[in-house]
Amino acid sequence: MKFHPILSEQPLPARFNNPFDYEPDALCRAAVKQLEANLPIEPTEGKMYGVLIVERNGEIGYLQAYSGQIANEGEDFVPAVFDYLQPDGYFKIHEAEISQLNQQIAQLKDSTAYRQAQEDLKTIRQKAEKVIEEARKVMQGAKFLRDKRRKEAFISEVERNEMTRQSQFLKAELQRKKKTYTEQITAAQTIVNSYQERITAWKRERKMKSDRLQRWLFSQFSLFNARGERKNLLDIFRDYYLKNSPARTKAAYITSANTTEHAAKECLAASLLPPSGAGECCEPKLLQYAFLHGYKPISMAMFWWGPSPKTEIRQHRNYYPACNGKCKPILEWMLEGIDIDYKDCDRTNNETETVPSEGLKILYEDDYLAVIAKPSGLLSVPGKSCQPSVYSIIKERWKGKSDAFMIHRLDMATSGLLVVARTSEVHKALQAQFIRRTVKKKYVALLPLSILEKQLPVEGRIELPLSPDPDDRPRQRVDRTNGKPAITEYRIIGKTTYGKETLKAVKIELYPLTGRTHQLRIHCAHPDGLGTPIIGDNLYGQRSERLWLHATHLEFTHPITQEQMSFDLPL
């Protein structure tokens, strides 16, 4: 029931596709078409599905899976790598203990006694502040009158003694009030502390149980690779980080440098733990089943089915690569021993192929700054590789004359206008203009004709706060809790044509009022924005010959001459 014969006569690919950067081959598309025929037409919740083309005893077929776990997985889908949802199993038993602690904490926080204790403490403090402040004002008023009388020409000894007695009385009265309310506050605080100590103890116990259960769960995910070797998730992620993330490992060692040996090991181990949900995506489930049953993996593809989630960018029926955070360490291990096709670009750049540095043009240049026309495919600043960038090219051009200071940047695949400073003073002055939002920027983008079906207003404003996706960097996500504000204004221009095949598209102008990473791309793609990815956005939409996003207008004040500088560069 897990192996599905493929209804296609397409030739087999020579090598296994790179799951982090691929275009689905004909076999994967045929398998997805068969799978889609059995999926709900209008699901209430979206989900990631995947297919793995395999060879079994000379017969070509496919396996199918979905990300995550549910109680009844279905006979047509491969099972979870480790099923921890058994009602009476270790995980559910200990999960129930953690849930019980959550309930105890919530019940105590919501209890009438705890709330009353907090309210009593607040009331006593407010009363104490009021009474003590009034006593202090009385004492200050008496002091003012006393000082005034003492400046008079004659004051009797009796009056002097009376003023001294009154001053001592007021001081003593203030101290008595302070002492009385201090005792009341201490008593009320003790009651509140007793509740808070119970809550803290339960939270500490919850964390201990949760960490222990999480480590146990990761240890139960035992995965094979193509060579028949076996590792659990704890070992896979530890070895991956030690090999590929020296900065992360070094930080863990530094953090634990002054602790005991046991605490240091615990700190280091915690920094190398897998993220929550690791091992539950389509890709490891599919490969695990294939390896366990002796099937030969040929190619794979993952696609989204259903409504888009509220945070990530996921479009119905779009294909997506494996994520970096959860899947990369796992898949690098599982695919050891398989010949991978790495001809496509590295998805960590999320962009099109690089272009020669000769593609960069200088539109304006003086002793203080330069305005650059950046082509699509050229980095703004140096990346991990040795590829050229606007910074490296300009720095070489100005070598021996001045330095280069990047004030803003464009994504590698985005083309258009950039301004570069030649001195730190000009850099700071231009940066201040960007911060004050006095710099005027306009982008043009091409969107599929399907956006016209949404009947959006011709002009509008999008406000969706953004933050990095911790499980799939450098992707960003909409984060209404902790995200940074991101604001874009747009104007739909009309239909146009693009590319070598003169395809039809909708042209739109975008005016970013903030400068968040991938802001325009997400504001176009997210369902709460325009709901339509920019053409060629292989990170949030689908691949094309390029990302059709272009910085077409830039306007700022020259920091030295105070001249208004305005540049236009058509797409």
XYZ file of C-alpha atoms in Angstrom:
571
model
C 0.000 0.000 0.000
C 2.984 2.371 0.457
C 4.480 1.704 -3.007
C 2.483 3.310 -5.823
C 3.297 2.365 -9.441
C 3.995 5.458 -11.520
C 1.870 6.066 -14.601
C 4.621 7.630 -16.712
C 7.126 6.573 -19.344
C 9.566 9.400 -18.625
C 13.289 8.507 -18.534
C 14.974 8.229 -15.149
C 17.240 11.117 -14.094
C 20.954 10.357 -14.065
C 21.434 11.568 -10.480
C 19.281 12.259 -7.412
C 18.074 15.866 -7.300
C 19.329 18.333 -4.725
C 16.376 18.584 -2.269
C 17.440 22.127 -1.288
C 17.336 23.519 -4.822
C 15.495 21.740 -7.608
C 12.903 21.886 -10.334
C 10.621 18.800 -10.083
C 11.318 16.332 -12.883
C 8.581 14.778 -15.029
C 8.370 11.648 -12.838
C 7.845 13.698 -9.665
C 5.204 15.818 -11.367
C 3.376 12.689 -12.545
C 3.495 11.239 -9.017
C 2.232 14.520 -7.525
C -0.630 14.568 -10.009
C -1.685 11.077 -8.870
C -1.380 12.066 -5.209
C -3.359 15.301 -5.666
C -6.266 13.322 -7.140
C -6.778 11.729 -3.705
C -6.357 14.855 -1.583
C -9.287 16.957 -0.295
C -10.272 19.599 -2.841
C -10.855 22.361 -0.276
C -8.913 21.480 2.891
C -9.501 23.651 5.933
C -5.813 23.532 6.828
C -2.736 23.538 4.587
C -0.071 20.852 4.748
C 3.238 20.007 3.070
C 3.220 16.780 1.056
C 6.081 15.000 -0.639
C 6.788 12.217 -3.132
C 9.899 10.080 -3.554
C 10.413 8.260 -6.867
C 11.930 4.839 -6.127
C 12.892 1.648 -7.919
C 11.668 -1.659 -6.420
C 12.855 -4.872 -8.060
C 13.101 -3.159 -11.440
C 9.682 -1.461 -11.086
C 9.394 2.331 -10.883
C 6.931 3.843 -8.445
C 6.664 6.452 -5.731
C 6.217 6.817 -1.987
C 4.150 9.619 -0.513
C 4.295 11.428 2.832
C 3.241 14.576 4.632
C 5.038 16.664 7.219
C 4.100 16.220 10.870
C 2.345 13.444 12.736
C -1.297 12.591 13.323
C -2.863 9.666 15.135
C -4.215 7.910 11.989
C -1.646 8.398 9.235
C -3.422 6.426 6.494
C -2.283 3.290 4.716
C -1.239 5.125 1.540
C 1.395 7.272 3.305
C 4.734 6.162 4.697
C 4.768 6.030 8.506
C 6.583 8.367 10.835
C 10.244 7.672 11.516
C 9.211 7.184 15.129
C 5.584 7.030 16.262
C 5.424 8.741 19.637
C 1.638 9.241 19.647
C 0.713 5.878 21.155
C -1.858 6.618 23.918
C -0.094 4.575 26.588
C 3.436 5.156 25.308
C 6.338 6.783 27.111
C 5.919 10.131 25.327
C 2.187 10.543 25.952
C 2.537 9.553 29.617
C 5.258 12.098 30.280
C 3.592 14.686 28.071
C 0.538 14.342 30.310
C 2.735 15.070 33.353
C 3.946 18.290 31.707
C 0.371 19.214 30.781
C -0.645 18.663 34.409
C 2.059 21.088 35.536
C 0.809 23.621 32.971
C -2.686 23.283 34.417
C -1.432 23.697 37.983
C 0.477 26.857 37.047
C -2.496 28.295 35.160
C -4.952 27.437 37.951
C -2.803 29.038 40.628
C -2.243 32.179 38.523
C -5.995 32.455 37.974
C -6.955 31.600 41.570
C -8.915 34.129 43.621
C -6.452 33.841 46.507
C -3.395 34.645 44.343
C -5.106 37.548 42.624
C -6.339 38.903 45.962
C -2.844 38.668 47.437
C -1.435 40.645 44.502
C -4.224 43.192 44.763
C -3.688 43.568 48.535
C 0.030 44.166 47.999
C -0.687 46.744 45.297
C -3.267 48.542 47.494
C -0.958 48.701 50.523
C 1.912 50.065 48.402
C -0.286 52.729 46.856
C -1.660 53.739 50.277
C 1.829 53.791 51.777
C 3.134 56.069 48.990
C 0.190 58.440 49.463
C 0.350 58.600 53.299
C 4.154 58.951 53.400
C 4.141 61.613 50.685
C 1.511 63.614 52.619
C 3.544 63.342 55.849
C 6.650 64.459 53.963
C 4.823 67.501 52.585
C 3.591 68.462 56.094
C 7.141 68.199 57.397
C 8.506 70.274 54.492
C 5.797 72.923 55.053
C 6.654 73.180 58.751
C 10.335 73.480 57.876
C 9.576 76.343 55.468
C 7.660 78.284 58.170
C 10.320 77.549 60.764
C 13.107 78.848 58.527
C 11.040 81.936 57.730
C 10.457 82.716 61.469
C 14.119 82.224 62.281
C 15.048 84.944 59.800
C 12.925 87.442 61.714
C 14.699 89.978 63.960
C 13.474 88.568 67.258
C 12.312 85.089 68.229
C 11.875 83.973 71.826
C 13.514 80.917 73.349
C 10.058 79.417 73.998
C 9.111 79.713 70.322
C 12.479 78.228 69.282
C 12.008 75.230 71.575
C 8.434 74.714 70.321
C 9.600 74.695 66.686
C 12.315 72.180 67.544
C 9.781 69.974 69.364
C 7.384 70.160 66.419
C 10.175 69.275 63.952
C 11.195 66.240 66.003
C 7.567 65.119 66.273
C 6.985 65.343 62.508
C 10.192 63.421 61.771
C 9.249 60.721 64.281
C 5.712 60.540 62.854
C 7.119 60.068 59.321
C 9.404 57.287 60.533
C 6.506 55.577 62.364
C 4.386 55.643 59.205
C 7.282 54.263 57.146
C 7.838 51.458 59.636
C 4.139 50.580 59.853
C 3.697 50.354 56.089
C 7.005 48.559 55.607
C 5.771 45.829 57.956
C 2.431 45.646 56.104
C 4.140 45.493 52.681
C 6.562 42.830 53.912
C 3.690 40.702 55.200
C 1.719 41.084 51.960
C 4.839 40.443 49.848
C 5.517 37.255 51.827
C 2.090 35.908 50.890
C 2.609 36.776 47.203
C 6.113 35.258 47.294
C 4.742 31.998 48.653
C 2.518 31.698 45.580
C 5.286 32.770 43.205
C 7.712 30.262 44.713
C 5.238 27.464 44.038
C 4.822 28.682 40.452
C 8.607 28.945 39.989
C 9.126 25.443 41.384
C 6.497 24.020 39.026
C 8.071 25.875 36.069
C 11.491 24.506 37.010
C 10.058 20.999 37.225
C 8.246 21.503 33.904
C 11.441 22.593 32.157
C 13.373 19.652 33.569
C 10.704 17.188 32.451
C 10.341 18.879 29.060
C 14.104 18.879 28.375
C 14.381 15.267 29.457
C 11.427 14.217 27.300
C 12.736 16.150 24.306
C 16.156 14.511 24.534
C 14.511 11.104 24.887
C 12.367 11.794 21.812
C 15.351 12.850 19.704
C 17.231 9.740 20.774
C 14.344 7.562 19.491
C 14.522 9.017 15.968
C 17.064 6.574 14.565
C 17.751 7.255 10.891
C 19.569 5.317 8.180
C 21.648 6.736 5.370
C 22.248 5.306 1.905
C 25.283 3.385 3.163
C 23.196 1.511 5.720
C 24.695 3.411 8.664
C 22.491 4.497 11.534
C 22.369 7.600 13.768
C 19.810 9.223 16.030
C 18.882 12.892 15.786
C 21.042 13.916 18.744
C 24.169 12.538 17.078
C 23.232 13.836 13.617
C 22.765 17.438 14.757
C 25.724 17.404 17.135
C 28.087 16.160 14.409
C 26.638 18.600 11.867
C 27.058 21.652 14.095
C 30.536 20.665 15.229
C 31.530 20.322 11.583
C 29.667 23.202 9.944
C 28.971 25.769 12.664
C 32.245 26.573 14.460
C 30.896 29.952 15.599
C 27.881 28.333 17.264
C 30.035 25.708 18.943
C 32.610 28.273 20.063
C 29.881 30.440 21.606
C 28.648 27.455 23.600
C 32.151 26.750 24.900
C 32.655 30.404 25.870
C 29.298 30.530 27.674
C 30.173 27.466 29.713
C 33.846 28.342 30.294
C 33.405 29.370 33.950
C 30.997 26.620 34.970
C 31.627 23.173 36.320
C 32.552 20.443 33.868
C 29.092 18.843 33.991
C 27.304 22.188 33.494
C 29.643 23.048 30.626
C 28.795 19.798 28.843
C 25.090 20.401 29.409
C 25.376 23.936 27.994
C 27.258 22.737 24.930
C 24.863 19.832 24.382
C 21.830 22.157 24.589
C 23.288 24.422 21.886
C 23.639 21.449 19.526
C 20.123 20.050 20.019
C 17.809 19.603 17.025
C 14.926 22.081 16.666
C 11.438 20.991 17.665
C 9.776 18.887 14.960
C 13.058 17.687 13.436
C 12.661 14.337 11.698
C 8.935 14.814 11.039
C 9.142 16.462 7.602
C 8.336 14.616 4.379
C 11.921 14.101 3.238
C 13.354 12.036 6.136
C 10.146 9.965 6.373
C 10.318 9.096 2.669
C 14.024 8.249 2.640
C 13.783 6.234 5.856
C 11.037 4.027 4.431
C 12.968 3.550 1.179
C 16.178 2.545 2.978
C 14.345 0.184 5.351
C 12.714 -1.673 2.441
C 15.639 -1.696 0.042
C 14.143 0.730 -2.481
C 16.496 2.829 -4.600
C 15.726 6.599 -4.316
C 15.644 8.350 -7.704
C 14.222 11.862 -7.114
C 11.902 13.719 -4.758
C 9.676 16.786 -4.576
C 7.605 18.561 -1.917
C 4.529 20.729 -2.440
C 2.001 22.693 -0.368
C -1.676 21.774 -0.468
C -4.356 24.008 0.990
C -4.631 27.482 2.551
C -1.462 29.396 3.322
C -0.394 29.578 6.989
C -0.469 32.936 8.780
C 3.300 33.247 9.158
C 5.226 31.411 6.424
C 4.737 32.006 2.699
C 3.156 28.857 1.254
C 1.130 28.864 -1.966
C -1.357 26.132 -2.883
C 0.221 23.522 -5.217
C 3.627 25.265 -5.268
C 6.775 23.149 -4.938
C 9.187 23.946 -2.106
C 12.746 22.902 -1.219
C 13.685 21.288 2.058
C 14.157 23.684 4.987
C 17.623 24.499 6.280
C 16.972 24.433 10.029
C 15.240 21.087 10.518
C 16.126 19.129 7.401
C 19.600 20.100 6.223
C 21.600 18.237 8.921
C 19.298 15.205 8.575
C 19.333 15.020 4.779
C 23.066 15.576 4.510
C 23.431 12.470 6.697
C 20.747 10.364 5.004
C 21.949 11.118 1.465
C 25.551 10.137 2.134
C 26.361 7.485 -0.457
C 23.950 8.864 -3.104
C 25.156 10.745 -6.194
C 23.468 14.158 -5.920
C 22.872 16.588 -8.783
C 24.281 19.887 -7.525
C 24.166 21.682 -10.873
C 21.567 24.142 -9.592
C 22.617 27.140 -7.550
C 23.025 26.850 -3.802
C 19.633 27.692 -2.302
C 21.263 29.356 0.697
C 21.778 32.327 -1.643
C 18.121 32.092 -2.675
C 18.897 33.776 -5.936
C 19.595 33.309 -9.619
C 23.015 32.545 -11.047
C 25.679 35.196 -10.567
C 26.522 37.688 -13.301
C 29.944 39.017 -14.340
C 31.142 42.081 -12.465
C 31.189 43.967 -15.801
C 27.370 44.100 -15.538
C 27.606 46.814 -12.876
C 27.263 50.420 -14.116
C 28.103 53.688 -12.371
C 25.467 56.331 -13.063
C 26.974 59.101 -10.924
C 30.289 59.534 -9.116
C 32.031 62.359 -7.262
C 34.522 62.658 -4.400
C 31.877 61.780 -1.812
C 29.552 59.117 -3.197
C 28.473 57.074 -6.203
C 25.121 55.847 -7.504
C 25.242 52.321 -8.925
C 23.023 50.382 -11.336
C 23.196 46.832 -9.948
C 22.218 43.967 -12.255
C 20.203 40.984 -11.085
C 22.502 38.200 -9.890
C 25.193 40.421 -8.373
C 25.648 40.523 -4.587
C 25.465 43.904 -2.845
C 28.018 42.881 -0.186
C 30.371 39.867 -0.015
C 28.762 36.551 0.955
C 30.229 33.257 2.139
C 31.681 32.489 -1.304
C 34.275 34.446 -3.249
C 31.726 35.830 -5.695
C 32.113 39.489 -6.705
C 29.843 42.077 -5.125
C 29.055 45.751 -5.535
C 31.218 46.419 -2.471
C 34.237 44.460 -3.734
C 34.043 45.994 -7.225
C 33.730 49.575 -5.970
C 36.368 49.064 -3.301
C 38.800 47.911 -5.989
C 37.834 50.838 -8.245
C 38.527 53.344 -5.451
C 41.606 51.561 -4.148
C 44.175 54.074 -2.919
C 41.712 56.962 -3.310
C 38.933 56.318 -0.818
C 37.114 53.574 1.006
C 33.650 52.213 0.186
C 30.734 52.349 2.647
C 27.525 50.491 1.811
C 24.513 52.446 3.033
C 21.757 50.075 1.913
C 21.611 46.914 -0.160
C 19.494 44.966 -2.624
C 18.898 41.216 -2.654
C 21.225 39.404 -5.031
C 18.404 38.758 -7.532
C 17.001 42.313 -7.313
C 18.319 44.848 -9.803
C 18.368 48.617 -9.608
C 19.759 51.688 -7.878
C 22.222 51.712 -4.973
C 24.123 54.598 -3.393
C 27.628 54.036 -1.960
C 29.531 56.516 0.234
C 33.262 57.250 -0.031
C 33.815 58.591 3.508
C 32.517 57.664 6.934
C 31.044 61.169 7.360
C 29.008 60.904 4.157
C 28.023 57.359 5.146
C 26.629 58.571 8.492
C 24.820 61.502 6.885
C 23.148 59.315 4.256
C 22.279 56.689 6.846
C 20.543 59.405 8.883
C 18.411 60.252 5.838
C 17.374 56.609 5.498
C 16.537 56.442 9.211
C 14.449 59.632 9.001
C 12.770 58.165 5.880
C 13.535 61.256 3.827
C 15.082 59.098 1.078
C 12.482 58.353 -1.606
C 12.599 54.848 -3.093
C 10.419 53.251 -5.723
C 10.537 49.686 -6.976
C 8.714 48.050 -9.858
C 7.755 44.385 -9.795
C 5.999 42.012 -12.165
C 3.208 39.817 -10.787
C 1.219 37.034 -12.470
C -2.054 38.004 -14.163
C -3.876 36.061 -11.435
C -3.545 39.082 -9.147
C -6.243 40.815 -11.201
C -8.715 38.137 -10.086
C -8.333 39.354 -6.472
C -9.888 42.716 -7.391
C -7.523 44.601 -5.111
C -7.619 48.404 -4.802
C -5.401 50.076 -7.400
C -3.471 51.738 -4.562
C -2.982 50.526 -1.014
C -0.807 50.077 2.052
C 0.544 46.827 3.521
C 1.655 46.562 7.156
C 2.979 43.111 8.078
C 5.721 42.879 10.765
C 8.595 40.563 9.844
C 11.197 38.419 11.589
C 13.697 35.757 10.439
C 12.389 32.195 10.136
C 14.561 30.361 12.722
C 14.040 26.987 11.022
C 14.720 28.100 7.465
C 17.100 31.028 7.208
C 17.420 33.274 5.264
C 13.642 33.101 4.764
C 11.614 35.695 6.659
C 8.106 35.292 8.069
C 5.195 37.423 9.209
C 5.464 37.716 12.989
C 2.752 39.783 14.650
C 4.158 39.144 18.149
C 7.892 39.816 17.916
C 8.380 41.037 14.346
C 9.764 44.441 13.373
C 7.328 46.857 11.714
C 7.364 46.666 7.907
C 5.290 49.062 5.767
C 4.879 49.130 1.984
C 2.661 51.251 -0.223
C 1.772 49.957 -3.692
C 0.149 51.047 -6.935
C -1.006 48.667 -9.674
C 0.016 50.111 -13.076
C -1.495 47.613 -15.526
C -0.582 44.773 -17.847
C 2.841 44.454 -19.506
C 5.098 41.831 -21.122
C 8.445 40.471 -19.981
C 11.237 38.011 -20.681
C 12.573 36.344 -23.785
C 9.176 34.821 -24.581
C 7.303 38.129 -24.075
C 5.000 36.684 -21.440
C 2.172 38.733 -19.967
C 2.258 40.089 -16.401
C 0.935 42.859 -14.173
C 3.283 45.742 -13.421
C 3.158 47.204 -9.937
C 5.000 50.033 -8.185
C 6.175 49.441 -4.608
C 7.159 52.140 -2.120
C 8.903 50.687 0.981
C 8.577 52.984 3.997
C 10.779 50.605 6.011
C 13.723 48.475 4.901
C 13.272 44.956 6.281
C 14.907 41.932 4.703
C 12.716 40.503 1.892
C 10.014 43.045 2.813
C 8.680 43.638 -0.712
C 8.833 39.947 -1.600
C 6.826 38.886 1.462
C 4.353 41.769 1.258
C 3.568 40.685 -2.301
C 3.424 36.931 -1.565
C 1.635 36.785 1.793
C -2.156 36.261 1.720
C -2.607 39.269 4.028
C -0.587 41.360 1.559
C -1.132 41.079 -2.184
C -1.337 37.284 -1.996
C 0.731 36.860 -5.188
C 4.517 36.217 -5.230
C 6.683 38.312 -7.545
C 7.459 36.447 -10.767
C 10.772 34.607 -10.424
C 10.815 34.657 -6.621
C 12.118 31.124 -6.113
C 12.157 31.632 -2.335
C 8.511 32.617 -1.805
C 7.033 31.670 -5.183
C 8.294 29.955 -8.326
C 11.505 30.161 -10.329
C 11.797 32.156 -13.556
C 14.694 33.486 -15.623
C 15.173 36.136 -12.915
C 13.422 37.823 -9.993
C 11.337 40.554 -11.606
C 11.930 43.160 -8.897
C 13.800 46.363 -9.706
C 14.760 49.497 -7.739
C 13.769 52.072 -10.338
C 13.868 55.415 -8.482
C 16.134 56.834 -5.766
C 16.050 60.382 -4.396
C 18.144 61.869 -1.581
C 19.946 65.039 -0.486
C 23.685 65.206 -1.212
C 25.282 65.408 2.292
C 27.979 67.858 1.137
C 26.450 70.051 -1.582
C 22.865 69.804 -0.181
C 21.724 69.314 -3.772
C 18.605 67.180 -4.297
C 19.790 64.065 -6.156
C 17.238 62.124 -8.212
C 17.872 59.001 -10.309
C 15.633 56.840 -12.457
C 16.524 53.477 -13.973
C 13.824 51.714 -16.007
C 13.362 47.950 -15.699
